Short mmCIF file of C-alpha atoms in Angstrom, two decimals:
data_model
loop_
_atom_site.label_atom_id
_atom_site.label_comp_id
_atom_site.label_asym_id
_atom_site.label_seq_id
_atom_site.Cartn_x
_atom_site.Cartn_y
_atom_site.Cartn_z
CA UNK A 1 120.24 95.27 72.23
CA UNK A 2 122.19 97.14 75.22
CA UNK A 3 121.08 100.79 74.99
CA UNK A 4 123.54 104.23 74.76
CA UNK A 5 123.61 105.15 79.53
CA UNK A 6 122.40 108.14 80.29
CA UNK A 7 125.61 110.39 81.69
CA UNK A 8 126.97 113.66 81.82
CA UNK A 9 128.28 113.11 78.83
CA UNK A 10 125.83 111.90 76.44
CA UNK A 11 124.01 115.09 77.97
CA UNK A 12 127.05 117.26 76.57
CA UNK A 13 127.45 115.34 73.07
CA UNK A 14 123.57 115.95 72.09
CA UNK A 15 123.46 118.95 73.22
CA UNK A 16 126.09 120.23 70.09
CA UNK A 17 124.38 118.36 68.19
CA UNK A 18 120.79 119.65 68.97
CA UNK A 19 119.68 115.88 71.18
CA UNK A 20 118.82 114.87 67.50
CA UNK A 21 120.96 111.12 69.17
CA UNK A 22 118.61 110.42 72.01
CA UNK A 23 117.37 106.89 71.12
CA UNK A 24 114.23 105.15 72.31
CA UNK A 25 114.14 104.07 75.40
CA UNK A 26 112.53 100.96 75.33
CA UNK A 27 111.41 98.81 71.97
CA UNK A 28 108.12 98.23 70.73
CA UNK A 29 108.01 95.29 68.95
CA UNK A 30 105.02 92.98 68.08
CA UNK A 31 104.74 90.03 70.57
CA UNK A 32 106.80 86.75 69.47
CA UNK A 33 104.30 83.91 69.51
CA UNK A 34 105.94 82.07 72.65
CA UNK A 35 108.20 83.79 75.81
CA UNK A 36 109.14 82.06 79.24
CA UNK A 37 107.42 83.87 81.48
CA UNK A 38 104.48 85.94 79.83
CA UNK A 39 103.81 88.86 82.88
CA UNK A 40 100.38 91.27 82.52
CA UNK A 41 100.27 94.58 83.51
CA UNK A 42 103.32 96.85 82.51
CA UNK A 43 103.17 99.02 85.87
CA UNK A 44 105.76 99.63 88.91
CA UNK A 45 105.32 95.70 90.20
CA UNK A 46 104.77 94.17 86.77
CA UNK A 47 107.77 95.60 85.03
CA UNK A 48 109.87 95.03 88.46
CA UNK A 49 108.95 91.29 88.67
CA UNK A 50 110.47 91.65 84.71
CA UNK A 51 113.23 93.48 85.53
CA UNK A 52 114.38 91.38 88.18
CA UNK A 53 113.25 87.81 86.72
CA UNK A 54 115.98 88.88 84.07
CA UNK A 55 119.18 90.72 86.61
CA UNK A 56 119.04 87.65 89.72
CA UNK A 57 117.63 84.53 87.47
CA UNK A 58 118.48 85.16 83.83
CA UNK A 59 115.49 84.70 82.76
CA UNK A 60 115.13 87.39 79.91
CA UNK A 61 113.00 85.45 77.22
CA UNK A 62 109.58 87.65 78.52
CA UNK A 63 107.20 90.21 77.40
CA UNK A 64 105.54 92.22 79.96
CA UNK A 65 101.29 93.00 78.03
CA UNK A 66 100.03 96.12 78.75
CA UNK A 67 96.48 97.20 78.25
CA UNK A 68 96.95 100.88 77.77
CA UNK A 69 99.67 102.92 77.79
CA UNK A 70 103.44 101.80 79.93
CA UNK A 71 103.34 102.95 83.92
CA UNK A 72 99.50 104.63 83.23
CA UNK A 73 97.72 102.86 85.62
CA UNK A 74 97.98 103.02 89.26
CA UNK A 75 101.48 104.12 88.41
CA UNK A 76 101.39 106.78 87.02
CA UNK A 77 98.21 108.03 89.90
CA UNK A 78 99.72 108.38 93.55
CA UNK A 79 101.48 110.55 95.91
CA UNK A 80 105.03 108.82 95.29
CA UNK A 81 105.45 108.22 99.06
CA UNK A 82 108.42 105.89 100.50
CA UNK A 83 108.22 104.88 104.41
CA UNK A 84 108.74 100.81 105.26
CA UNK A 85 107.13 101.77 108.91
CA UNK A 86 104.98 99.50 109.18
CA UNK A 87 103.79 96.98 112.24
CA UNK A 88 104.35 93.60 111.22
CA UNK A 89 107.47 91.85 110.60
CA UNK A 90 106.48 91.05 106.86
CA UNK A 91 105.50 93.60 105.91
CA UNK A 92 108.34 96.11 107.00
CA UNK A 93 110.62 93.58 105.74
CA UNK A 94 109.14 93.64 102.15
CA UNK A 95 108.80 97.59 102.29
CA UNK A 96 111.79 98.19 104.02
CA UNK A 97 113.47 95.71 101.53
CA UNK A 98 112.00 97.98 98.86
CA UNK A 99 112.68 101.14 100.59
CA UNK A 100 117.03 100.44 100.07
CA UNK A 101 116.18 99.31 97.04
CA UNK A 102 115.22 102.65 95.84
CA UNK A 103 118.13 104.23 97.82
CA UNK A 104 120.05 102.75 94.59
CA UNK A 105 117.61 103.14 92.15
CA UNK A 106 119.41 105.48 89.93
CA UNK A 107 122.58 104.55 89.62
CA UNK A 108 121.51 100.31 89.27
CA UNK A 109 118.95 101.56 85.84
CA UNK A 110 121.08 104.32 84.52
CA UNK A 111 118.39 107.03 84.81
CA UNK A 112 117.58 109.60 87.40
CA UNK A 113 114.31 108.26 89.05
CA UNK A 114 114.99 111.00 92.11
CA UNK A 115 114.22 109.62 94.75
CA UNK A 116 114.17 112.20 98.19
CA UNK A 117 114.71 111.06 101.10
CA UNK A 118 112.95 113.86 102.49
CA UNK A 119 111.65 111.91 106.34
CA UNK A 120 107.93 110.95 106.28
CA UNK A 121 105.55 112.17 109.57
CA UNK A 122 102.90 110.17 110.64
CA UNK A 123 101.23 112.44 112.26
CA UNK A 124 99.44 111.06 115.95
CA UNK A 125 96.22 113.42 116.24
CA UNK A 126 94.82 110.95 118.50
CA UNK A 127 95.62 108.92 121.76
CA UNK A 128 94.89 105.86 119.99
CA UNK A 129 97.80 106.79 117.30
CA UNK A 130 100.06 107.81 120.34
CA UNK A 131 100.05 104.48 121.26
CA UNK A 132 99.80 102.96 118.45
CA UNK A 133 102.79 104.60 116.87
CA UNK A 134 105.29 104.46 119.01
CA UNK A 135 104.00 100.42 119.44
CA UNK A 136 105.38 100.81 115.89
CA UNK A 137 107.84 103.04 116.72
CA UNK A 138 109.77 99.79 119.16
CA UNK A 139 108.48 97.08 116.58
CA UNK A 140 110.51 99.14 113.33
CA UNK A 141 113.57 99.02 116.17
CA UNK A 142 112.93 95.81 115.67
CA UNK A 143 113.11 94.49 112.53
CA UNK A 144 115.93 96.81 112.35
CA UNK A 145 114.02 99.75 110.25
CA UNK A 146 115.10 103.44 111.02
CA UNK A 147 111.77 105.30 113.01
CA UNK A 148 111.64 107.02 115.81
CA UNK A 149 108.91 108.67 117.72
CA UNK A 150 108.49 112.61 117.65
CA UNK A 151 107.21 115.24 120.31
CA UNK A 152 105.20 117.74 118.52
CA UNK A 153 107.14 120.45 119.85
CA UNK A 154 109.57 118.30 116.42
CA UNK A 155 107.35 117.91 114.38
CA UNK A 156 106.55 121.98 114.88
CA UNK A 157 110.38 122.48 113.52
CA UNK A 158 110.53 119.98 110.84
CA UNK A 159 106.90 121.41 109.02
CA UNK A 160 106.94 124.89 110.23
CA UNK A 161 104.26 125.55 108.67
CA UNK A 162 102.17 123.20 110.28
CA UNK A 163 99.30 124.29 113.16
CA UNK A 164 99.94 121.93 115.99
CA UNK A 165 97.09 123.12 118.22
CA UNK A 166 94.33 122.70 115.86
CA UNK A 167 91.02 122.09 118.04
CA UNK A 168 89.35 119.46 116.39
CA UNK A 169 92.68 117.85 115.55
CA UNK A 170 96.07 118.72 117.82
CA UNK A 171 99.27 117.03 117.04
CA UNK A 172 100.48 115.17 119.56
CA UNK A 173 103.22 113.28 118.01
CA UNK A 174 105.27 111.36 115.22
CA UNK A 175 105.97 108.93 113.74
CA UNK A 176 109.69 109.67 111.78
CA UNK A 177 111.11 108.51 109.28
CA UNK A 178 113.79 109.80 107.74
CA UNK A 179 114.64 107.74 105.35
CA UNK A 180 111.58 108.18 103.43
CA UNK A 181 110.72 110.17 101.10
CA UNK A 182 109.15 110.37 97.58
CA UNK A 183 110.68 109.48 93.97
CA UNK A 184 109.59 110.46 90.29
CA UNK A 185 107.16 107.76 89.83
CA UNK A 186 106.50 107.72 86.06
CA UNK A 187 110.83 107.12 85.60
CA UNK A 188 110.37 104.12 88.50
CA UNK A 189 108.37 102.98 85.36
CA UNK A 190 110.61 103.75 82.74
CA UNK A 191 113.37 103.24 84.38
CA UNK A 192 112.29 99.46 85.09
CA UNK A 193 111.35 99.19 80.96
CA UNK A 194 113.73 100.72 79.70
CA UNK A 195 116.72 98.26 81.37
CA UNK A 196 113.48 95.15 80.20
CA UNK A 197 114.14 96.03 77.09
CA UNK A 198 118.08 96.48 77.21
CA UNK A 199 118.30 92.45 78.48
CA UNK A 200 116.48 91.32 75.19
CA UNK A 201 112.54 91.18 77.17
CA UNK A 202 109.57 92.91 74.95
CA UNK A 203 107.20 95.31 76.11
CA UNK A 204 103.65 95.19 74.27
CA UNK A 205 101.39 98.17 75.38
CA UNK A 206 98.08 98.20 73.82
CA UNK A 207 97.97 94.68 74.05
CA UNK A 208 94.39 93.57 75.93
CA UNK A 209 94.38 90.19 77.62
CA UNK A 210 91.05 88.50 76.51
CA UNK A 211 91.68 85.62 77.39
CA UNK A 212 94.17 82.98 79.93
CA UNK A 213 95.21 79.39 78.03
CA UNK A 214 95.03 76.53 80.08
CA UNK A 215 95.69 73.36 79.82
CA UNK A 216 95.43 69.94 82.14
CA UNK A 217 95.78 72.72 85.48
CA UNK A 218 98.27 74.93 83.66
CA UNK A 219 98.76 77.70 81.41
CA UNK A 220 99.65 77.24 78.12
CA UNK A 221 99.19 81.23 76.97
CA UNK A 222 97.05 84.34 76.72
CA UNK A 223 94.79 85.36 73.92
CA UNK A 224 95.13 89.18 73.41
CA UNK A 225 93.49 91.63 70.62
CA UNK A 226 96.82 91.29 69.47
CA UNK A 227 96.81 87.03 68.78
CA UNK A 228 97.80 84.47 71.50
CA UNK A 229 100.72 84.16 72.74
CA UNK A 230 101.92 80.80 74.64
CA UNK A 231 104.04 81.07 77.72
CA UNK A 232 104.97 78.68 80.48
CA UNK A 233 104.58 80.50 83.25
CA UNK A 234 102.66 83.80 83.62
CA UNK A 235 102.48 86.64 86.61
CA UNK A 236 99.47 88.40 86.43
CA UNK A 237 100.61 92.19 88.04
CA UNK A 238 97.14 94.00 87.32
CA UNK A 239 95.99 95.64 90.50
CA UNK A 240 92.56 97.03 90.34
CA UNK A 241 91.37 94.57 87.60
CA UNK A 242 93.02 91.49 89.55
CA UNK A 243 90.07 90.57 90.16
CA UNK A 244 88.40 91.00 86.91
CA UNK A 245 92.43 88.74 85.40
CA UNK A 246 91.30 85.86 87.86
CA UNK A 247 88.03 85.21 86.23
CA UNK A 248 90.07 84.48 83.30
CA UNK A 249 92.20 82.30 85.23
CA UNK A 250 89.32 80.58 86.59
CA UNK A 251 89.32 80.93 90.20
CA UNK A 252 88.67 83.69 92.42
CA UNK A 253 90.20 86.36 94.75
CA UNK A 254 89.67 88.58 97.61
CA UNK A 255 90.32 90.95 96.67
CA UNK A 256 87.49 94.68 96.63
CA UNK A 257 88.42 97.28 93.61
CA UNK A 258 87.72 100.92 95.04
CA UNK A 259 88.50 104.48 93.88
CA UNK A 260 91.23 106.41 95.68
CA UNK A 261 91.57 109.61 94.88
CA UNK A 262 94.67 112.53 94.47
CA UNK A 263 95.33 116.19 93.81
CA UNK A 264 97.53 118.56 92.93
CA UNK A 265 97.57 121.93 93.61
CA UNK A 266 99.57 125.04 91.43
CA UNK A 267 102.78 125.59 92.72
CA UNK A 268 104.23 127.77 95.26
CA UNK A 269 107.30 128.57 97.17
CA UNK A 270 109.18 125.40 99.33
CA UNK A 271 107.00 125.09 102.10
CA UNK A 272 107.63 121.73 103.77
CA UNK A 273 110.48 119.28 103.29
CA UNK A 274 108.88 116.35 104.52
CA UNK A 275 106.15 114.25 103.83
CA UNK A 276 103.39 115.15 105.93
CA UNK A 277 100.74 111.86 106.48
CA UNK A 278 97.89 112.43 108.73
CA UNK A 279 96.01 108.98 108.93
CA UNK A 280 93.03 110.18 111.76
CA UNK A 281 91.90 112.46 108.75
CA UNK A 282 92.71 110.14 106.18
CA UNK A 283 95.31 112.96 103.96
CA UNK A 284 98.68 113.26 103.27
CA UNK A 285 100.25 116.31 101.92
CA UNK A 286 104.11 116.96 100.34
CA UNK A 287 105.28 119.49 98.36
CA UNK A 288 106.86 117.50 94.93
CA UNK A 289 110.24 119.48 92.86
CA UNK A 290 107.30 121.96 90.94
CA UNK A 291 105.87 123.53 94.11
CA UNK A 292 102.77 121.63 93.67
CA UNK A 293 101.17 120.79 96.70
CA UNK A 294 100.64 116.95 96.56
CA UNK A 295 97.70 115.57 98.48
CA UNK A 296 95.98 112.23 98.52
CA UNK A 297 92.92 111.18 100.20
CA UNK A 298 90.85 107.84 100.99
CA UNK A 299 88.94 105.61 99.16
CA UNK A 300 85.65 105.63 98.16
CA UNK A 301 83.05 102.94 99.90
CA UNK A 302 82.36 101.00 97.61
CA UNK A 303 82.75 98.94 94.43
CA UNK A 304 84.23 101.20 91.62
CA UNK A 305 85.76 100.43 88.28
CA UNK A 306 85.66 103.77 87.14
CA UNK A 307 89.86 105.49 88.24
CA UNK A 308 86.84 108.73 89.05
CA UNK A 309 85.60 109.06 93.29
CA UNK A 310 83.03 111.16 94.48
CA UNK A 311 83.87 114.92 95.68
CA UNK A 312 83.34 114.86 99.10
CA UNK A 313 86.36 112.59 99.55
CA UNK A 314 88.84 115.56 98.37
CA UNK A 315 86.11 118.02 100.36
CA UNK A 316 86.35 115.95 103.35
CA UNK A 317 90.29 116.21 103.64
CA UNK A 318 91.08 119.11 102.21
CA UNK A 319 88.86 120.49 105.08
CA UNK A 320 91.08 118.67 107.07
CA UNK A 321 93.99 119.66 105.69
CA UNK A 322 93.73 123.70 106.15
CA UNK A 323 93.17 123.01 109.53
CA UNK A 324 95.96 121.53 109.97
CA UNK A 325 98.05 123.73 107.14
CA UNK A 326 96.25 126.76 107.38
CA UNK A 327 98.55 128.30 104.50
CA UNK A 328 97.04 126.26 102.11
CA UNK A 329 93.47 127.38 102.57
CA UNK A 330 93.93 129.79 99.71
CA UNK A 331 95.73 127.50 97.61
CA UNK A 332 93.70 127.18 94.00
CA UNK A 333 93.42 122.77 93.23
CA UNK A 334 95.14 122.32 89.68
CA UNK A 335 93.99 118.53 89.08
CA UNK A 336 91.97 116.23 90.43
CA UNK A 337 92.58 111.56 89.54
CA UNK A 338 91.51 108.56 90.30
CA UNK A 339 92.79 105.19 90.49
CA UNK A 340 91.49 102.10 90.99
CA UNK A 341 93.61 99.96 94.18
CA UNK A 342 93.28 95.99 94.99
CA UNK A 343 92.23 96.32 98.47
CA UNK A 344 92.27 93.02 100.48
CA UNK A 345 90.83 91.90 103.78
CA UNK A 346 93.94 92.72 106.21
CA UNK A 347 94.60 95.30 103.91
CA UNK A 348 98.21 93.60 103.43
CA UNK A 349 99.50 91.62 99.78
CA UNK A 350 98.90 88.86 98.24
CA UNK A 351 102.41 86.93 96.39
CA UNK A 352 101.75 83.73 95.07
CA UNK A 353 100.63 80.96 94.03
CA UNK A 354 97.57 80.22 92.43
CA UNK A 355 95.34 76.93 92.03
CA UNK A 356 95.99 77.16 88.13
CA UNK A 357 99.68 75.09 87.58
CA UNK A 358 102.49 78.18 86.03
CA UNK A 359 100.18 80.81 86.98
CA UNK A 360 101.34 83.94 89.96
CA UNK A 361 99.43 86.49 91.36
CA UNK A 362 100.96 89.41 92.61
CA UNK A 363 98.28 91.92 93.72
CA UNK A 364 96.61 93.65 97.14
CA UNK A 365 98.73 96.96 96.81
CA UNK A 366 96.14 98.37 97.30
CA UNK A 367 96.10 102.48 98.67
CA UNK A 368 99.62 101.84 99.27
CA UNK A 369 101.52 100.00 96.56
CA UNK A 370 104.19 102.80 94.66
CA UNK A 371 106.36 101.98 97.85
CA UNK A 372 106.53 98.85 97.40
CA UNK A 373 108.12 98.48 93.69
CA UNK A 374 111.16 96.98 93.71
CA UNK A 375 110.75 94.92 96.99
CA UNK A 376 107.78 93.57 95.16
CA UNK A 377 108.80 92.77 91.48
CA UNK A 378 112.28 91.19 93.64
CA UNK A 379 109.93 89.08 95.43
CA UNK A 380 106.69 88.24 92.46
CA UNK A 381 110.44 87.02 90.06
CA UNK A 382 112.20 85.09 92.85
CA UNK A 383 108.33 83.25 93.62
CA UNK A 384 108.18 83.21 89.10
CA UNK A 385 111.87 81.26 88.66
CA UNK A 386 111.63 79.32 91.27
CA UNK A 387 107.39 78.57 91.40
CA UNK A 388 108.07 78.72 95.79
CA UNK A 389 107.68 81.61 96.98
CA UNK A 390 111.07 83.38 98.77
CA UNK A 391 111.59 84.42 101.87
CA UNK A 392 110.29 87.77 101.41
CA UNK A 393 106.80 86.47 99.24
CA UNK A 394 106.68 83.18 101.85
CA UNK A 395 103.93 84.86 104.46
CA UNK A 396 101.72 87.05 101.06
CA UNK A 397 100.30 82.90 99.83
CA UNK A 398 96.66 83.22 98.79
CA UNK A 399 96.12 80.08 101.62
CA UNK A 400 96.31 82.65 104.02
CA UNK A 401 92.78 83.42 104.38
CA UNK A 402 91.59 80.35 104.81
CA UNK A 403 94.20 80.06 107.43
CA UNK A 404 93.85 82.98 109.25
CA UNK A 405 97.31 83.59 109.13
CA UNK A 406 96.40 88.02 108.68
CA UNK A 407 99.24 90.33 108.11
CA UNK A 408 97.08 92.86 109.90
CA UNK A 409 98.31 96.08 108.19
CA UNK A 410 94.51 97.50 108.65
CA UNK A 411 95.06 98.54 111.76
CA UNK A 412 98.51 100.52 111.52
CA UNK A 413 98.06 101.71 107.87
CA UNK A 414 95.46 100.64 106.18
CA UNK A 415 94.09 104.10 105.69
CA UNK A 416 96.45 106.38 104.10
CA UNK A 417 99.41 105.21 102.93
CA UNK B 1 78.18 110.99 92.99
CA UNK B 2 75.83 108.31 93.04
CA UNK B 3 71.68 108.80 93.13
CA UNK B 4 70.33 106.70 95.46
CA UNK B 5 66.62 105.65 96.85
CA UNK B 6 65.29 104.76 99.58
CA UNK B 7 62.72 102.13 99.09
CA UNK B 8 61.46 102.89 102.77
CA UNK B 9 61.02 105.95 103.40
CA UNK B 10 61.42 106.88 99.16
CA UNK B 11 63.76 109.79 99.71
CA UNK B 12 66.00 110.41 96.46
CA UNK B 13 69.08 111.50 98.50
CA UNK B 14 72.78 112.17 96.22
CA UNK B 15 75.06 109.05 98.37
CA UNK B 16 76.32 111.59 102.03
CA UNK B 17 73.06 110.95 102.59
CA UNK B 18 73.99 107.45 102.49
CA UNK B 19 76.44 104.57 103.48
CA UNK B 20 78.42 101.84 101.72
CA UNK B 21 78.21 98.51 103.20
CA UNK B 22 79.98 96.02 100.92
CA UNK B 23 78.43 93.20 98.63
CA UNK B 24 74.78 92.12 99.63
CA UNK B 25 72.71 88.30 99.36
CA UNK B 26 76.11 86.66 100.96
CA UNK B 27 74.99 83.38 102.25
CA UNK B 28 76.25 82.48 105.41
CA UNK B 29 78.43 79.70 106.93
CA UNK B 30 79.03 78.97 110.19
CA UNK B 31 80.01 76.03 112.45
CA UNK B 32 79.54 72.91 110.56
CA UNK B 33 81.23 74.53 106.97
CA UNK B 34 83.77 73.92 105.19
CA UNK B 35 87.00 75.09 105.72
CA UNK B 36 86.57 76.65 102.12
CA UNK B 37 83.10 77.65 102.50
CA UNK B 38 84.28 79.90 105.43
CA UNK B 39 86.94 81.76 103.99
CA UNK B 40 84.54 82.53 101.06
CA UNK B 41 81.94 83.65 103.00
CA UNK B 42 84.04 85.66 104.35
CA UNK B 43 87.55 87.30 101.76
CA UNK B 44 85.78 86.57 98.77
CA UNK B 45 83.62 89.26 97.04
CA UNK B 46 82.01 88.91 93.66
CA UNK B 47 83.92 92.23 92.58
CA UNK B 48 82.68 92.57 89.31
CA UNK B 49 83.63 94.44 86.27
CA UNK B 50 79.53 95.21 85.77
CA UNK B 51 76.68 95.11 88.01
CA UNK B 52 77.30 94.45 91.43
CA UNK B 53 74.33 94.41 93.84
CA UNK B 54 75.09 95.55 97.00
CA UNK B 55 74.00 96.31 100.93
CA UNK B 56 73.75 100.56 101.52
CA UNK B 57 71.72 102.45 104.87
CA UNK B 58 69.83 105.25 105.10
CA UNK B 59 72.29 107.12 107.49
CA UNK B 60 71.30 110.51 106.78
CA UNK B 61 67.80 109.77 107.08
CA UNK B 62 65.54 106.50 108.12
CA UNK B 63 68.19 105.33 109.01
CA UNK B 64 67.33 101.56 107.24
CA UNK B 65 69.64 98.95 105.49
CA UNK B 66 68.55 98.10 102.05
CA UNK B 67 69.75 96.79 98.51
CA UNK B 68 70.68 98.53 95.94
CA UNK B 69 71.98 97.45 91.70
CA UNK B 70 74.74 99.42 91.17
CA UNK B 71 77.42 99.08 87.81
CA UNK B 72 80.63 99.44 89.33
CA UNK B 73 82.32 99.97 85.38
CA UNK B 74 79.64 103.69 84.89
CA UNK B 75 78.25 103.90 88.49
CA UNK B 76 74.45 103.63 86.71
CA UNK B 77 72.37 103.48 89.72
CA UNK B 78 69.91 100.32 88.07
CA UNK B 79 67.94 100.54 90.73
CA UNK B 80 67.10 100.24 94.98
CA UNK B 81 65.00 96.63 97.15
CA UNK B 82 64.51 96.52 100.58
CA UNK B 83 67.21 94.42 102.70
CA UNK B 84 64.61 91.39 103.02
CA UNK B 85 64.99 90.05 99.49
CA UNK B 86 67.17 86.94 98.98
CA UNK B 87 67.44 87.96 95.59
CA UNK B 88 67.55 91.52 93.49
CA UNK B 89 63.49 91.24 92.00
CA UNK B 90 62.23 89.89 88.81
CA UNK B 91 60.99 93.94 87.07
CA UNK B 92 64.92 94.90 88.31
CA UNK B 93 66.61 91.75 86.39
CA UNK B 94 64.40 92.51 83.73
CA UNK B 95 65.81 96.03 83.49
CA UNK B 96 69.29 95.09 83.98
CA UNK B 97 69.71 92.07 81.09
CA UNK B 98 67.59 94.91 78.35
CA UNK B 99 70.48 97.30 79.27
CA UNK B 100 73.19 95.13 80.22
CA UNK B 101 73.34 92.21 77.12
CA UNK B 102 75.08 89.13 77.69
CA UNK B 103 75.63 89.86 81.13
CA UNK B 104 76.15 87.07 83.16
CA UNK B 105 73.61 85.86 86.10
CA UNK B 106 75.16 84.19 89.08
CA UNK B 107 72.26 82.47 91.76
CA UNK B 108 71.31 84.17 94.34
CA UNK B 109 70.85 81.95 97.73
#
């Protein structure tokens, strides 16, 4: 089922015949009665897991089940920021793996994911942040992640529209990652889906998993709204609903689900060619290729599954950003939305075996999952294929909470991703 | 936007007047408990898609902590009750059961 390659020649050929020859990017077959591996959740992480199962381990008898539509959860709701400037070694390793895979993703998947390594600045607006980011920059140089701590003057040079002398939130410096940036989030999901379908995997949308069948402490399959499907191994990659799915599988996760909001403005002329994050005020902003200012805020403080958050959080974010970026004060906001993020106690993800045999879980990416998609899929595929975590996933096991081996990113990077 | 009523001062306010404080009715484990109990106390939460019992503080008001029952799937607030309660009051439980038939009640301790 090899897909016809996308190329300039394909574009020219189709241009000459009214674009009548484009085929569907992926198949939507009816579920078979059994697969070697079932992945629950066709978001970025689930599809990347399936893709690397096929590419790295040759396992292609795989189904990816999706309750709604492909990439319609947090994959389509994030602010598309990619960076790897984390403090702790295990985090830096998996996020840098992901970032490096983004560099060649368009070629690997034969789908333009519009990876734009435009650079990411994390503003230091308090003395604590200055010290914290200097520490992170030193940690990153030991980890082989290219970042540097830059002066306010350099920040102003990179982002001329920024007011660095604000009375409440002066800019005291910034953590600068030149190869960080953004990508087209939907294309990442579509590219993985197309590549998975090309390897013969089944991507089944509108198929909600209602139960997980077990026998003798091992998973044997799932019950869904489209019938029972058997499997030898199961990967749960469902972000905000991880706790709900874990309950069906008979175990609990150290996860709380919260709403995180984002919004975009009307499109304006190009005015900012890097991503700016301001963690003190829980806000971050970049300009999309269409010209919209893409703005992300902080989470609500209470458990929530509704994909909508409280208005006052948006107000707080914008109030602070307007001081740092006075030019946005009269921008109209076009759209606002929310996604359900799965937060762990140490703000680091879980890629782990579970108490149920043959069942693996990938969750807890919280407010920063998009940037991790390829690295997460890579590590999860290795865990599912071998049954044991590889070097990337080893530190992210569920047992770290019992053993006190936290990967604490809550101070360094847990608020705004 | 949630509207909550503080059971102490009787004021109904929208959520900017309050601060969320996480799950209520946690059973505390300390020295002498098993590793699994201590881990569960520190990190495991109910995180239900449905009826959730949680702590709130009337920060911009009387300053007191209280408990609320709220649906995480619809944001409906079923009611609030004093923080001294070890479990939701009977009339609130009855009201929730009527609104959410089939809701499975867990053990409170």
